[in-house]
C-alpha positions as a printed Julia matrix, in Angstrom:
388×3 Matrix{Float64}:
  -0.24   0.74    0.2
   1.11   3.66   -0.63
   1.41   6.63    1.16
  -1.58   7.83   -0.52
  -3.74   4.22   -0.06
  -3.12   4.5     3.39
  -4.52   8.17    4.9
  -6.57   7.08    3.14
  -7.66   4.46    4.58
  -7.17   6.4     8.42
  -9.02   9.57    6.58
 -11.58   6.73    6.02
 -11.73   4.14    9.51
 -14.69   6.51   10.9
 -16.84   7.57    7.36
 -19.93   8.56   10.03
 -17.37  11.15   11.69
 -15.8   12.15    9.27
 -18.48  13.23    7.24
 -20.0   15.01   10.35
 -16.17  16.94   10.52
 -17.14  17.99    7.44
 -19.97  20.02    7.51
 -18.9   21.54   10.51
 -15.55  23.07    9.37
 -18.75  23.78    5.83
 -20.63  25.53    8.08
 -18.22  27.5     9.43
 -16.75  28.56    6.54
 -20.44  29.19    5.33
 -20.68  32.04    8.15
 -17.36  32.74    8.5
 -17.91  34.11    4.77
 -21.23  35.59    4.81
 -20.06  37.68    8.16
 -17.28  38.59    5.81
 -20.02  40.79    3.23
 -21.76  42.28    4.99
 -18.34  43.81    6.76
 -17.49  44.44    2.58
 -20.81  45.54    2.47
 -20.3   48.44    4.24
 -16.88  50.17    2.38
 -18.81  49.07   -0.96
 -19.61  52.45   -1.23
 -16.31  53.44   -0.1
 -14.19  51.22   -2.83
 -16.44  52.69   -5.29
 -14.84  56.37   -5.23
 -13.23  58.54   -7.18
  -9.2   60.15   -6.08
 -10.07  62.69   -8.64
 -13.34  64.1    -6.38
 -13.71  65.93   -3.25
 -17.0   66.22   -0.49
 -17.72  69.77    0.52
 -20.31  69.73    3.7
 -21.45  71.12    6.15
 -18.38  71.17    9.42
 -20.84  70.62   11.88
 -22.27  67.98   10.44
 -23.87  66.41    7.46
 -27.29  66.62    7.92
 -26.58  70.4     8.21
 -27.37  71.73    5.12
 -24.94  74.92    3.14
 -26.08  77.83    0.72
 -26.58  77.88   -2.79
 -24.53  80.48   -2.97
 -20.85  78.59   -2.81
 -21.48  76.92   -5.8
 -19.57  80.67   -7.62
 -16.77  80.3    -5.25
 -15.86  76.73   -4.95
 -16.17  76.34   -8.76
 -13.82  79.53   -9.47
 -11.22  77.94   -7.68
  -7.86  76.86   -9.14
  -7.99  73.58   -9.71
 -11.23  72.35   -9.67
 -13.23  71.93  -12.28
 -16.6   70.65  -12.16
 -19.15  71.22   -9.35
 -22.48  70.35   -7.87
 -24.62  70.25   -5.62
 -27.38  68.03   -4.44
 -29.83  67.57   -1.17
 -30.62  64.18    0.04
 -34.46  63.8    -0.12
 -35.72  60.87    1.23
 -39.05  60.27   -0.06
 -41.48  56.57    0.09
 -43.78  55.7    -1.79
 -45.48  54.9     0.95
 -46.06  55.68    4.92
 -43.56  53.1     5.77
 -40.1   51.87    4.59
 -40.65  49.23    3.39
 -39.55  50.04   -0.37
 -37.43  52.29    0.39
 -34.49  53.54   -1.92
 -31.92  56.71   -1.9
 -33.47  60.06   -3.45
 -31.36  62.97   -4.66
 -32.15  66.65   -5.22
 -29.73  67.11   -8.08
 -28.69  69.92  -10.38
 -28.87  68.73  -13.89
 -27.63  70.47  -16.15
 -24.02  69.57  -13.52
 -23.82  66.61  -12.13
 -23.19  64.32  -14.77
 -19.47  66.66  -15.41
 -18.2   65.19  -11.71
 -20.35  62.29  -11.53
 -19.73  61.08  -15.5
 -20.25  56.84  -13.47
 -23.57  57.66  -14.88
 -25.19  57.86  -18.06
 -28.52  58.87  -19.76
 -29.49  58.53  -23.3
 -29.11  62.81  -25.01
 -32.9   62.88  -25.97
 -33.15  61.43  -22.55
 -31.06  63.83  -20.68
 -32.65  66.55  -22.75
 -35.72  65.99  -21.95
 -34.56  66.09  -18.11
 -32.54  69.35  -17.71
 -36.06  70.52  -19.52
 -38.52  69.4   -17.12
 -38.94  71.5   -13.34
 -39.91  68.47  -12.21
 -38.73  65.76  -14.27
 -36.1   62.19  -12.77
 -33.93  60.86  -13.95
 -34.03  56.76  -12.77
 -31.97  53.83  -12.06
 -31.55  51.07  -14.21
 -32.08  48.66  -11.73
 -35.1   50.96   -9.63
 -36.78  51.39  -12.55
 -36.91  47.13  -13.08
 -37.41  46.82   -9.78
 -40.6   48.57   -9.91
 -41.54  48.81  -13.58
 -41.24  52.14  -14.02
 -40.04  53.54  -17.67
 -39.28  57.07  -19.55
 -42.76  58.71  -19.31
 -44.4   57.71  -16.09
 -45.3   59.66  -12.91
 -43.87  58.92  -10.17
 -45.44  59.74   -6.95
 -43.13  59.91   -3.72
 -43.99  60.76    0.12
 -41.8   63.69    1.69
 -40.2   62.48    5.76
 -37.93  66.08    5.7
 -39.92  68.06    3.42
 -44.02  66.8     3.76
 -46.27  66.01    1.69
 -47.07  64.56   -1.84
 -44.29  65.22   -4.63
 -44.83  63.9    -8.03
 -41.78  63.55  -10.9
 -41.88  62.97  -14.68
 -39.05  59.73  -15.2
 -37.69  61.1   -18.2
 -35.02  59.54  -18.39
 -33.19  55.89  -17.44
 -29.37  55.92  -16.58
 -27.17  53.06  -17.38
 -23.1   52.35  -14.93
 -20.73  53.14  -16.96
 -18.97  50.26  -15.44
 -19.87  47.19  -14.24
 -20.68  47.47   -9.99
 -22.54  51.83  -10.41
 -24.55  52.07   -8.69
 -28.33  52.07  -10.47
 -30.68  52.06   -7.73
 -31.87  55.73   -7.48
 -33.6   58.42   -8.23
 -32.69  61.14   -9.03
 -34.71  64.7    -9.62
 -34.67  68.53  -10.39
 -33.21  71.21   -7.81
 -35.69  74.02   -9.29
 -38.66  71.6    -8.65
 -37.51  71.15   -4.83
 -36.57  74.7    -4.33
 -39.19  76.52   -5.97
 -41.96  75.03   -4.36
 -44.29  76.67   -2.72
 -43.98  74.29   -0.06
 -40.98  75.46    1.31
 -40.46  78.53    3.81
 -37.88  81.09    2.92
 -35.7   79.71    5.44
 -35.29  76.89    3.25
 -34.64  78.1     0.35
 -31.06  78.32   -1.22
 -29.74  75.71    0.41
 -28.16  71.82   -0.33
 -26.69  69.54    1.86
 -22.96  68.84    0.04
 -21.43  70.12   -3.03
 -19.51  67.09   -5.51
 -16.11  68.93   -6.81
 -13.39  67.16   -8.79
 -10.14  67.95   -9.27
  -7.72  68.51  -12.29
  -4.88  66.48  -10.6
  -5.43  64.01   -8.11
  -2.75  65.52   -5.9
  -4.13  68.7    -5.56
  -7.06  66.84   -3.92
  -5.82  68.14   -0.1
  -4.42  71.41   -1.95
  -8.52  72.24   -3.3
  -9.8   70.92   -0.26
  -7.9   73.12    2.15
  -8.76  76.04   -0.16
 -12.51  75.72    0.16
 -12.18  75.17    3.78
 -10.27  78.37    3.54
 -12.37  80.6     1.96
 -15.27  79.81    3.91
 -13.65  79.78    7.81
 -15.11  83.14    9.66
 -18.47  82.37    7.51
 -21.78  81.01    9.57
 -22.44  78.11    7.41
 -17.83  76.48    7.94
 -17.41  73.69    5.94
 -14.94  70.15    5.45
 -13.43  68.98    2.17
 -13.08  65.97    2.33
 -12.19  62.41   -0.52
 -15.34  60.66   -1.78
 -13.99  57.63   -0.01
 -13.01  59.4     3.23
 -16.75  61.34    2.67
 -18.38  57.26    2.53
 -15.73  55.31    5.87
 -17.01  58.79    7.94
 -20.44  56.69    7.75
 -18.73  53.32    7.95
 -17.5   54.78   11.02
 -20.67  55.65   12.76
 -21.42  52.02   12.11
 -17.52  50.86   13.58
 -19.76  49.35   16.31
 -21.35  46.63   14.81
 -18.22  46.05   11.94
 -16.05  45.2    14.95
 -18.21  42.82   16.46
 -19.09  40.79   12.89
 -15.34  40.57   12.96
 -15.02  39.29   16.4
 -18.11  37.19   15.32
 -16.26  36.09   12.62
 -12.59  35.13   14.38
 -14.47  33.46   16.73
 -16.16  31.08   14.34
 -12.17  30.36   12.43
 -11.5   29.36   16.78
 -14.62  27.06   16.64
 -13.01  25.0    13.09
  -9.73  24.28   15.29
 -10.64  23.24   18.09
 -13.92  20.55   15.86
 -11.09  19.71   13.51
  -8.49  19.37   16.09
 -10.81  17.54   18.3
 -11.48  14.61   15.56
  -7.71  14.81   14.21
  -7.11  13.78   18.65
  -9.18  10.87   18.3
  -8.51   9.73   15.47
  -4.84   9.57   16.25
  -5.86   7.78   19.39
  -7.16   5.39   17.93
  -4.36   4.1    16.11
  -1.91   4.98   18.09
  -0.49   0.86   17.71
  -1.25   0.49   14.08
   0.95   3.95   14.3
   3.41   2.36   16.84
   3.47  -0.41   14.36
   4.72   2.1    11.58
   6.9    3.73   13.35
   8.42  -0.35   14.34
   8.52  -0.49   10.49
  10.7    1.39   10.17
   8.55   4.57    9.08
   9.91   7.71   10.12
   9.17  10.66   12.42
   8.06  13.2    10.0
   6.38  10.43    7.2
   3.73   9.72   10.36
   2.95  13.63   10.9
   2.45  13.63    7.15
  -0.56  11.5     7.29
  -2.35  13.45   10.14
  -1.68  17.04    8.36
  -3.08  15.11    5.27
  -6.33  14.37    6.88
  -6.65  17.97    8.29
  -6.14  18.66    4.51
  -8.63  17.04    3.23
 -10.77  17.78    5.66
 -10.34  21.56    4.94
  -9.89  21.13    1.19
 -13.92  19.6     1.04
 -15.35  22.21    4.11
 -13.54  24.98    1.79
 -14.88  24.01   -0.68
 -18.48  22.65    0.68
 -18.41  26.01    2.04
 -17.53  28.46   -0.31
 -20.42  26.74   -2.66
 -22.68  27.28   -0.49
 -21.76  30.78    1.09
 -23.12  32.66   -2.18
 -25.84  30.61   -2.31
 -26.72  31.83    1.57
 -26.54  35.25    0.61
 -28.03  35.29   -2.26
 -30.89  35.0     0.25
 -29.96  36.95    2.44
 -30.31  40.42   -0.31
 -33.75  39.66   -1.47
 -35.17  39.12    2.72
 -33.1   42.51    3.47
 -33.6   44.34   -0.82
 -37.89  44.95    0.81
 -36.24  47.46    3.9
 -32.54  48.51    2.49
 -33.27  48.85   -0.66
 -31.22  46.53   -3.56
 -28.37  44.95   -2.88
 -25.33  45.47   -5.61
 -24.59  42.91   -7.81
 -22.02  40.21   -6.5
 -22.54  40.98   -3.55
 -19.76  38.19   -2.69
 -16.1   39.21   -3.99
 -14.12  36.32   -5.25
 -11.24  37.51   -2.94
 -13.34  37.01   -0.04
 -14.41  33.01   -1.36
 -10.24  32.95   -2.24
  -9.14  34.25    1.91
 -12.23  32.3     3.03
 -11.11  29.17    1.08
  -7.46  29.42    2.09
  -8.04  30.09    5.42
 -10.6   27.02    6.18
  -7.43  25.07    5.2
  -4.73  26.81    7.0
  -6.72  26.7    10.19
  -7.43  22.69    9.33
  -3.64  22.21    9.14
  -2.62  24.48   12.81
  -5.47  22.31   14.0
  -3.56  18.72   13.29
  -0.09  19.86   14.29
  -1.14  19.24   18.3
  -1.69  15.52   16.94
   0.73  15.1    14.61
   3.13  15.84   17.03
   1.61  13.97   19.61
   1.9   10.93   17.67
   5.49  11.42   17.23
   6.53  11.87   21.01
   4.77   8.65   21.73
   7.43   5.88   22.77
   6.72   2.61   19.76
   7.12  -0.11   23.37
   3.88   2.22   25.28
   1.77   2.85   22.57
   1.88  -1.24   21.37
   1.78  -1.75   24.93
  -0.93   0.26   25.21
  -3.43  -1.01   22.37
  -2.45  -5.04   22.9
């Protein structure tokens, strides 16, 4: 019998225990991938951020507005190629958050200059810009509700009370995979010129988005913008788009940390389960191992046999877990879509799958180190005597 046959015989000594161990490991890998994907979702927008884009918000809080008059002063600064503004509207289709989706009031004439990753057919874009209450709907959002160009969409305002009706003038798509197409964008004039808006709330925007001519100058341009409004009633804080998005992640840092800790504990559980299984197998084969040693098998050969078992268990667990995890994540995405809106395509990244599978194999090998060392340290005579 060769080494492979010998290792296979030892591995299949107790098929039921082997199967349960692999399934336990697969459950752990699935949970680890699932939790890693949840963490990735927190950083999704930050990963998609552009290096040549800055976000200008109120220094006190991003919930506080900025004057519309800042637009011209920001646009005149050296290094700034284009500026736009937007305001979170926060409207819903009904009285509940069940059909939640993002909706913003934007400047129709400058928005696409700063966010060129959104593509709109020229005729639809012209119609949108010509209608003060026109709206652009993301491709995935349009598919979700069956909307098409020419439809009228009424949102119930949460920040701006009342019913607001918008005309769908275009469907925008993404210039590359991963671009968010789940939002509704409507003209700022429809909001700002409404009779329902008090004078105190008019001519105010949520944030400014700025593109710079050279990403290397971003820090200097950001400092110039903030310096410009240092002594104004509305001081600003300008940061990269990535830093702005990470600010939202920071508000949920406790949750992200907890998820990461749990995922690490899951790896520890896999280690203990596989280590216990291998230890039981080594104890049952004490006489066999002692016999191999008496026949002249070197200690490193015995260690290799034990570690090969742990490697097979780890590989099988990783394969099953990596197959099951995307299915579980898909079900999860459908369950939360009704409250948080459609999730990005391909939630589980290939990088996460490979790292998780590699971690499972490494953990399985580490779990086999203890039993392997115990097998080679046991004196041959004692091993034969103990089981005989």
